[in-house]
Every structure is written in C-alpha cells, then in structure tokens.
mmCIF file of C-alpha atoms in Angstrom:
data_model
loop_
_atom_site.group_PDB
_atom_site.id
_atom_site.type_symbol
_atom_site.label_atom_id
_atom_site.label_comp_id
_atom_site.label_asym_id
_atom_site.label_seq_id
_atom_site.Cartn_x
_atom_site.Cartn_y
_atom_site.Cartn_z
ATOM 1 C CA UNK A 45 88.418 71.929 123.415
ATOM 2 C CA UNK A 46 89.756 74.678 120.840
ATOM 3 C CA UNK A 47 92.523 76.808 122.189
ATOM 4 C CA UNK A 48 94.125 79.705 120.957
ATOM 5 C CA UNK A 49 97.567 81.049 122.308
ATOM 6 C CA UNK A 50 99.422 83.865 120.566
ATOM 7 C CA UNK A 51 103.231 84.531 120.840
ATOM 8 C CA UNK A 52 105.624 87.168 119.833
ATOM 9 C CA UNK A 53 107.841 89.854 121.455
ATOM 10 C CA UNK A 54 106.367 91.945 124.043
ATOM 11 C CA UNK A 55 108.262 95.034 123.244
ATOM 12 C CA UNK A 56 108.746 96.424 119.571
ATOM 13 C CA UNK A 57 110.851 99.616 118.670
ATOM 14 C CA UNK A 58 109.553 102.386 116.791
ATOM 15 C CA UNK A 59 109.290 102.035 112.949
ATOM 16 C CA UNK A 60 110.050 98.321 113.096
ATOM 17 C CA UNK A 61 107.632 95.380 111.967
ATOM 18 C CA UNK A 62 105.470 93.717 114.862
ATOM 19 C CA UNK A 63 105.483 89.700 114.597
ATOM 20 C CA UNK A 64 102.656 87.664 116.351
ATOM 21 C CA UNK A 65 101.932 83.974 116.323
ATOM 22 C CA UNK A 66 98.792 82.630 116.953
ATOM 23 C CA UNK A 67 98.990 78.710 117.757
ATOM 24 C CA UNK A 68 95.689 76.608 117.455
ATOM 25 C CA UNK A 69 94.839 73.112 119.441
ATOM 26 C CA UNK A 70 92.055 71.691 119.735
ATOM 27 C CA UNK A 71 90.981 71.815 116.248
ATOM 28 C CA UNK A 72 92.911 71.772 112.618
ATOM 29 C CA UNK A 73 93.326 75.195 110.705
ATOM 30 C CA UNK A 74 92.803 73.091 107.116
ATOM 31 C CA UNK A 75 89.238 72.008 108.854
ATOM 32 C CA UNK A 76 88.097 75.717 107.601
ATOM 33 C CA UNK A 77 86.883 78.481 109.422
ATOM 34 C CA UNK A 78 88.151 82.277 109.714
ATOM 35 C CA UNK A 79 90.973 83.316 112.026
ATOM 36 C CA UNK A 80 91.273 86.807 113.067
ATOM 37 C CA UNK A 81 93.226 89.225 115.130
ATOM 38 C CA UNK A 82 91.578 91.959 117.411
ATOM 39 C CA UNK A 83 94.002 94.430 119.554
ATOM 40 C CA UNK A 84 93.043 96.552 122.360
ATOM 41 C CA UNK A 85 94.902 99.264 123.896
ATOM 42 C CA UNK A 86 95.086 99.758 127.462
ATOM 43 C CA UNK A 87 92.308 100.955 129.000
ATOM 44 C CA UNK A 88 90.341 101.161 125.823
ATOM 45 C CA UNK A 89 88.300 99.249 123.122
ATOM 46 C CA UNK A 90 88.722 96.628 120.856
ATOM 47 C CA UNK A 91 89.725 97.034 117.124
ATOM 48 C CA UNK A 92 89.640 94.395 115.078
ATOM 49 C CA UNK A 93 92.427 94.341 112.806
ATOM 50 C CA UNK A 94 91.786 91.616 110.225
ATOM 51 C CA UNK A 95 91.157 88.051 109.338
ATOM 52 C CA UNK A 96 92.397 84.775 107.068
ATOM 53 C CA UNK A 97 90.240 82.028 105.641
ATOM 54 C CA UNK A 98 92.019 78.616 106.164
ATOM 55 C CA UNK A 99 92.158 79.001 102.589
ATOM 56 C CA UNK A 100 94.507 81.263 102.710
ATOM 57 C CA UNK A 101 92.112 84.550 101.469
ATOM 58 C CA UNK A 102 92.579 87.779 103.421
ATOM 59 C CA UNK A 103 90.150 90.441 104.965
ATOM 60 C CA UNK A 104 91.940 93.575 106.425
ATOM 61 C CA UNK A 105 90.346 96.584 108.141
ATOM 62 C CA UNK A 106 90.958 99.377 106.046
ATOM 63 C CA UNK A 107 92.831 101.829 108.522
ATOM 64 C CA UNK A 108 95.452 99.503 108.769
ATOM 65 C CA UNK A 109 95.394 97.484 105.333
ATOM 66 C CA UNK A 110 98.789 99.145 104.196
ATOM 67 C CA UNK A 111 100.993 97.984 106.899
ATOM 68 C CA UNK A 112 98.986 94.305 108.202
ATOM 69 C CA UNK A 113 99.885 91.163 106.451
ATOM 70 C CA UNK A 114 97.941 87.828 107.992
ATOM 71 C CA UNK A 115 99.144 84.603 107.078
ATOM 72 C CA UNK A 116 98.087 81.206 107.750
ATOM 73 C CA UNK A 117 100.543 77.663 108.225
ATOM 74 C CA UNK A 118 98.588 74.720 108.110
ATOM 75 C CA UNK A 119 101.356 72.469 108.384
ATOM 76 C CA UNK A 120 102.302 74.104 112.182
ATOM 77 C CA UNK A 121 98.179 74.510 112.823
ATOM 78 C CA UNK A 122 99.124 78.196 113.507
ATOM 79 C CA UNK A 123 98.381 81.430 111.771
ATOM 80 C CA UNK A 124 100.663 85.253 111.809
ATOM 81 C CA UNK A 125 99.895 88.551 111.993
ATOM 82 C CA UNK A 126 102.839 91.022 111.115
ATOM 83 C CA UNK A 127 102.195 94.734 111.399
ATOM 84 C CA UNK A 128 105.230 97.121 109.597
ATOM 85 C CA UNK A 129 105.829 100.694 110.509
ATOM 86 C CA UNK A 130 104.538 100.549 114.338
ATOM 87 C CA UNK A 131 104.397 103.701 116.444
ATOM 88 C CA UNK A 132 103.589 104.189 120.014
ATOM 89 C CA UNK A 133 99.706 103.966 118.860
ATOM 90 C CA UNK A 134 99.913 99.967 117.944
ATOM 91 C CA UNK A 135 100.826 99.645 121.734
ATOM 92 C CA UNK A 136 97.650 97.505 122.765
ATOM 93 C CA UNK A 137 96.947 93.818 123.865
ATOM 94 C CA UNK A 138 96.460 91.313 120.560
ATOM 95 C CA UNK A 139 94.132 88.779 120.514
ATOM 96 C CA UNK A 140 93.458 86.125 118.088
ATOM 97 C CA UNK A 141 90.286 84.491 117.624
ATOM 98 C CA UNK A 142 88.364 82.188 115.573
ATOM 99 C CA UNK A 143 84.841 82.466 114.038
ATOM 100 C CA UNK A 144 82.957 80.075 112.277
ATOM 101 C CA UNK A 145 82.046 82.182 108.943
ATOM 102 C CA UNK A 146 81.721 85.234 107.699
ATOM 103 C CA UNK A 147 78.331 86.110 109.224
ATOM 104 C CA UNK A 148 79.691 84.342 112.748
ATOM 105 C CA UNK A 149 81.100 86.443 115.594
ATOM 106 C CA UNK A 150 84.562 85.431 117.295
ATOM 107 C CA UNK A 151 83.850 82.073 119.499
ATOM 108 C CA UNK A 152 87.011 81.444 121.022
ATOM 109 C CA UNK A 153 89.592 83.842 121.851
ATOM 110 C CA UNK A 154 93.292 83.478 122.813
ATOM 111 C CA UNK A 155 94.574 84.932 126.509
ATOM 112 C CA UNK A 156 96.170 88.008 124.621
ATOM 113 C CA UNK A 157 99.413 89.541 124.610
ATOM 114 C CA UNK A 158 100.651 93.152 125.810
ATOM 115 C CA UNK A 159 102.973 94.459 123.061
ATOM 116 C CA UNK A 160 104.553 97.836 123.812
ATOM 117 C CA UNK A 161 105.711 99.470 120.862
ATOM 118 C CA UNK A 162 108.657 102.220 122.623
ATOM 119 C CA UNK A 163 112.656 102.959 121.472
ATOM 120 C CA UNK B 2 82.485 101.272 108.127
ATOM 121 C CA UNK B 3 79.591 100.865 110.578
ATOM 122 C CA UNK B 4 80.111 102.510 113.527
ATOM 123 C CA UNK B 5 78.179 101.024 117.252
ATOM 124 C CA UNK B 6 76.987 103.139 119.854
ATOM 125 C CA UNK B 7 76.979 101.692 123.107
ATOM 126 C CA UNK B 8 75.151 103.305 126.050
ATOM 127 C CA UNK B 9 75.837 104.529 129.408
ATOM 128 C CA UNK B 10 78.867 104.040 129.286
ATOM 129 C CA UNK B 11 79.112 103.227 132.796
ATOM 130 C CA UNK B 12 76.063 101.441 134.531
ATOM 131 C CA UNK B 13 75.822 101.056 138.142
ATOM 132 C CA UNK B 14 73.462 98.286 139.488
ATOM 133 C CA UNK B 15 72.732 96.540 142.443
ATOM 134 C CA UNK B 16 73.547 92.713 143.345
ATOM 135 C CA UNK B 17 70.351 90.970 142.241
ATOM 136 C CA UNK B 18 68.664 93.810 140.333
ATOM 137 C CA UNK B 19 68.272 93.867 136.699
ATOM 138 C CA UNK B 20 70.580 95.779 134.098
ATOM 139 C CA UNK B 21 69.407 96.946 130.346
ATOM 140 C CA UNK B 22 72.748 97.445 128.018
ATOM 141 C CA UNK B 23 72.082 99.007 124.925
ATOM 142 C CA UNK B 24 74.053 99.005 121.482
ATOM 143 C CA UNK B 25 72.783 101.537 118.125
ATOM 144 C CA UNK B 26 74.244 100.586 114.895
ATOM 145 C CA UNK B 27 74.532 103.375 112.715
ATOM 146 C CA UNK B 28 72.635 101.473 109.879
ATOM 147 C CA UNK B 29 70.836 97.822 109.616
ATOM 148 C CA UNK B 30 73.070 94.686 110.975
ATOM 149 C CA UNK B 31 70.411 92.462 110.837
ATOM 150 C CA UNK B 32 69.994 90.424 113.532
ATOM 151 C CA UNK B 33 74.407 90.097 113.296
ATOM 152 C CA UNK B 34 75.014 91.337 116.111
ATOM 153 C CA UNK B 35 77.385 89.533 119.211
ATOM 154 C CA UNK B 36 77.689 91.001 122.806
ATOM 155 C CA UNK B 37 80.858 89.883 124.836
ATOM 156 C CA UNK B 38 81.735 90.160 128.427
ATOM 157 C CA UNK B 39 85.017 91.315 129.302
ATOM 158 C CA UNK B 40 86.295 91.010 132.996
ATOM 159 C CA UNK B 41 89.887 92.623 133.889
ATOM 160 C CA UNK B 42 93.285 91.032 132.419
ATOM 161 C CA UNK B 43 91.351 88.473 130.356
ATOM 162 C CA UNK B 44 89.980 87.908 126.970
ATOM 163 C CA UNK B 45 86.532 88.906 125.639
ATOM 164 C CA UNK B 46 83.792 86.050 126.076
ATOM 165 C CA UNK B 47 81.202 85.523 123.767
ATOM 166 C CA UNK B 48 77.718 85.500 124.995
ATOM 167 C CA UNK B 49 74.958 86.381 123.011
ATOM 168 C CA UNK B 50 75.112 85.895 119.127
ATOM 169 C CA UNK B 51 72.338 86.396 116.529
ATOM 170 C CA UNK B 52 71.046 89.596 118.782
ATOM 171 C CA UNK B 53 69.488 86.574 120.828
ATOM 172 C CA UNK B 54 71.067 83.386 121.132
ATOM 173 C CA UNK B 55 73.155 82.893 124.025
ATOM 174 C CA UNK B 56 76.597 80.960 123.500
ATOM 175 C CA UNK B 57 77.514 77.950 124.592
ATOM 176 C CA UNK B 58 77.464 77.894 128.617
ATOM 177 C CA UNK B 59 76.022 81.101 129.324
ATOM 178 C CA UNK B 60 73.062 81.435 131.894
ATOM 179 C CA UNK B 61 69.358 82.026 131.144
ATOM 180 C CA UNK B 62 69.496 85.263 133.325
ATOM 181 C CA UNK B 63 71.531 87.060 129.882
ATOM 182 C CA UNK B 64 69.177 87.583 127.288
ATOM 183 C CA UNK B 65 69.561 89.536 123.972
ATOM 184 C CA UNK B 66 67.074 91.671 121.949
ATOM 185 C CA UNK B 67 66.605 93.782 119.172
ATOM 186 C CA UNK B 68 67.182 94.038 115.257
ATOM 187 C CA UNK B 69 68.115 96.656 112.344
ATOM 188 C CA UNK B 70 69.688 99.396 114.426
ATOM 189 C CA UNK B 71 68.519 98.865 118.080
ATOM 190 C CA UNK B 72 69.936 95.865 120.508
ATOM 191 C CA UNK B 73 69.392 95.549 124.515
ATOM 192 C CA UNK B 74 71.590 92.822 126.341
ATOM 193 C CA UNK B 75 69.580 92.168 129.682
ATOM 194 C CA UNK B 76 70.615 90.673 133.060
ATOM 195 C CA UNK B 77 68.455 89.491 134.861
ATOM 196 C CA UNK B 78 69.702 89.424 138.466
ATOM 197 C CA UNK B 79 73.250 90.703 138.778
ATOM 198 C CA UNK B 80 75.359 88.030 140.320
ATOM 199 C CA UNK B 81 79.059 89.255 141.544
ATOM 200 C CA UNK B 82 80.510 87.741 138.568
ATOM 201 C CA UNK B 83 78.734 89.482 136.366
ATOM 202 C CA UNK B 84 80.299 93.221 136.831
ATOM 203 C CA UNK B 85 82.436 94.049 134.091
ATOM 204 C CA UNK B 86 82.815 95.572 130.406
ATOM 205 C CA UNK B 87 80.135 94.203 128.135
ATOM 206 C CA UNK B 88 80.849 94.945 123.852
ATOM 207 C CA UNK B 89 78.768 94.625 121.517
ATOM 208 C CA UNK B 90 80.005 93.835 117.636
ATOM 209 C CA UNK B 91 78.471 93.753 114.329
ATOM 210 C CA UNK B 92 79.519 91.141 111.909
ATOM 211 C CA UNK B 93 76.642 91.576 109.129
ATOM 212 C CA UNK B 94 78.812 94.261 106.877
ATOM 213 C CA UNK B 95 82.763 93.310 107.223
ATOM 214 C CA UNK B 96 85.312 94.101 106.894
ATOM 215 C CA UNK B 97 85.787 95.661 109.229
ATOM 216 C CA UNK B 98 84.436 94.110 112.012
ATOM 217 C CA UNK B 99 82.811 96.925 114.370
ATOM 218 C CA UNK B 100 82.801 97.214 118.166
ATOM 219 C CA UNK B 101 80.911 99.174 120.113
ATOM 220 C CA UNK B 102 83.356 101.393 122.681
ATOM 221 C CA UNK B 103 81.891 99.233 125.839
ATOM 222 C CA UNK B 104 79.747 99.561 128.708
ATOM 223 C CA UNK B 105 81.157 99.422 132.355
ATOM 224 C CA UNK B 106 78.658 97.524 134.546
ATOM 225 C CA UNK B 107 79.799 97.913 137.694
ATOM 226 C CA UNK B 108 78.734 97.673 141.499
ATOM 227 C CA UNK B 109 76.280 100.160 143.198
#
C-alpha cells in the first residue's frame, strides 16, 4: 500500500522560505512516476503548485515558478518542496501526491499539513 | 492556463436521490479529466479518472461522463457518506494542473 506523509514546520514567518518533506512507503521513488504538491487554503480550493519526475525533471505552475523549488532524494524515498518569500497568502494545507504520468491524475495523496505563514 | 468551471456550487440532495455535478473546461481536455471527493479535515480522493473510469474501490452508484469541454459526475443514490466537496481537475494541458473551485453536495 503506497503512502504519502509530508512534514515540515507548521508555522513560517513572513518573508522566510517554507520547507516541506514529503516521505513515500509503500513504493520506491527511483521506480518512476511524478510526485507533486497541491496546497489549499482554508476554506477554499486546491492549487496545485508543481511536480518532479523521479528523474529528477521539474514542472512548476507558473504563478509561483519564481519562488518554488521541488526536489527529489531517492536515497531517503522522499521528495521537498521549498517555497521562498512566503506571505500570509501561502497560508493553506499542503498536500503531496503521486500520479502515474503526465496524462494521469493524482492517485494517492498524503494526510496534509496546515502551515500558517504569520510574524 | 485552463481554467474549470464547476457548477452549483452548492447542491442540496436528498438521502437516496440522485445528484448531477457538472465541470466546463474553458477549452478541450480530452477525455483528461479526474473528479475527487473531499470530506472535512482529510485529503482529496480520487474517484473518477478518464471522464469515466472509476478508481480503484469506488462504487458503481458514481459514474462519470462527458468529453472536450463538458463533464457530469453522477450519484446515483446519495448514501450519508457521500455529502461533501467534489473537484474536478484537468490533467490533458499541464502545467499547471487545473481545479475546478468545488461543488458542496450537501444534505437536504
């Protein structure tokens, strides 16, 4: 059974660089696939922020290409997201999320985490 | 970016009655096009992929239609479980990744 659990700090200060772990079981990163990351802010909709080929190749949604960098650890079976320059807008839950290829939707999702971006 | 339309955005239905969902893309997606249920404090859950094909797990009474710009997500017969946010998503032209903005199913 795949399973996705992220990890990171649950409160983030203004201006600062958000740091989010996603760790995979269940199934080996190196296998292939895409691994993404979706966020939601409370009470609204999902937004999907961008995804890494096991490869190592990137796709980033263009409103937030300038300040997301996803990276992938094969070794550790886990992949990052790290988002620079937050403001009280990146406040949302994060999910990661796997699909199977690029014309796949997302098949297994992790539980989410609440990060509150506030000084 | 291809932006998805969902509508109502709040549906009200009876236990055991049926419930039509609708997504519009605003151009083709093919038949790429995912619907997930989301239920209060926990992740989105894949049910219908393809416009049609139901996921692993999921029960005959959710069906998917549609393709190009129009897609229905049908219930059946409402069980109690079943009230909750459903999304729809495009994957045919990404990145990015599109969601539609949700429709609340909820209890009449």
């Amino acid at each position: 059974q795949v399973q996705l659990q992220e990890s990171g700090p649950g409160l983030v200060k203004p201006s600062e660089t958000l740091s989010l772990t996603c760790a995979v079981s269940g199934y080996s990163i190196s296998s292939g696939y895409y691994w993404g990351w979706i966020r939601q802010p409370p009470g609204k909709g999902l937004e999907w922020i961008g995804s890494i080929y096991h490869s190592g190749s990137t796709y980033y949604n263009p409103s937030l290409k300038s300040r997301v960098t996803i990276s992938v650890d094969t070794s550790k079976n886990q992949f990052s997201l790290k988002l620079s320059s937050v403001t009280a807008a990146d406040t949302a839950v994060y999910y990661c999320a796997r699909r199977k290829g690029l014309l796949r939707p997302f098949d297994y999702w992790g539980q989410g985490t609440l990060v509150t971006v506030s000084s | 970016e291809i932006v998805m339309t969902q509508s109502p955005a709040t549906l009200s239905v009876s236990p055991g009655e049926r419930a039509t969902l609708s997504c519009r893309a605003s151009q083709s997606v093919s038949s790429n096009l995912a619907w997930y249920q989301q239920k209060p404090g926990q992740a989105p859950r894949l049910l219908i992929y393809g416009a049609s094909t139901r996921a692993t797990g999921i029960p005959a009474r959710f069906s998917g239609s549609g393709s190009g710009t129009e897609f229905t997500l049908t219930i059946s017969s409402l069980q109690s479980e079943d009230f909750a946010v459903y999304y729809c998503q495009q994957y045919n032209n990404w990145p990015p990744d599109t969601f539609g903005q949700g429709t609340k199913l909820e209890i009449k």
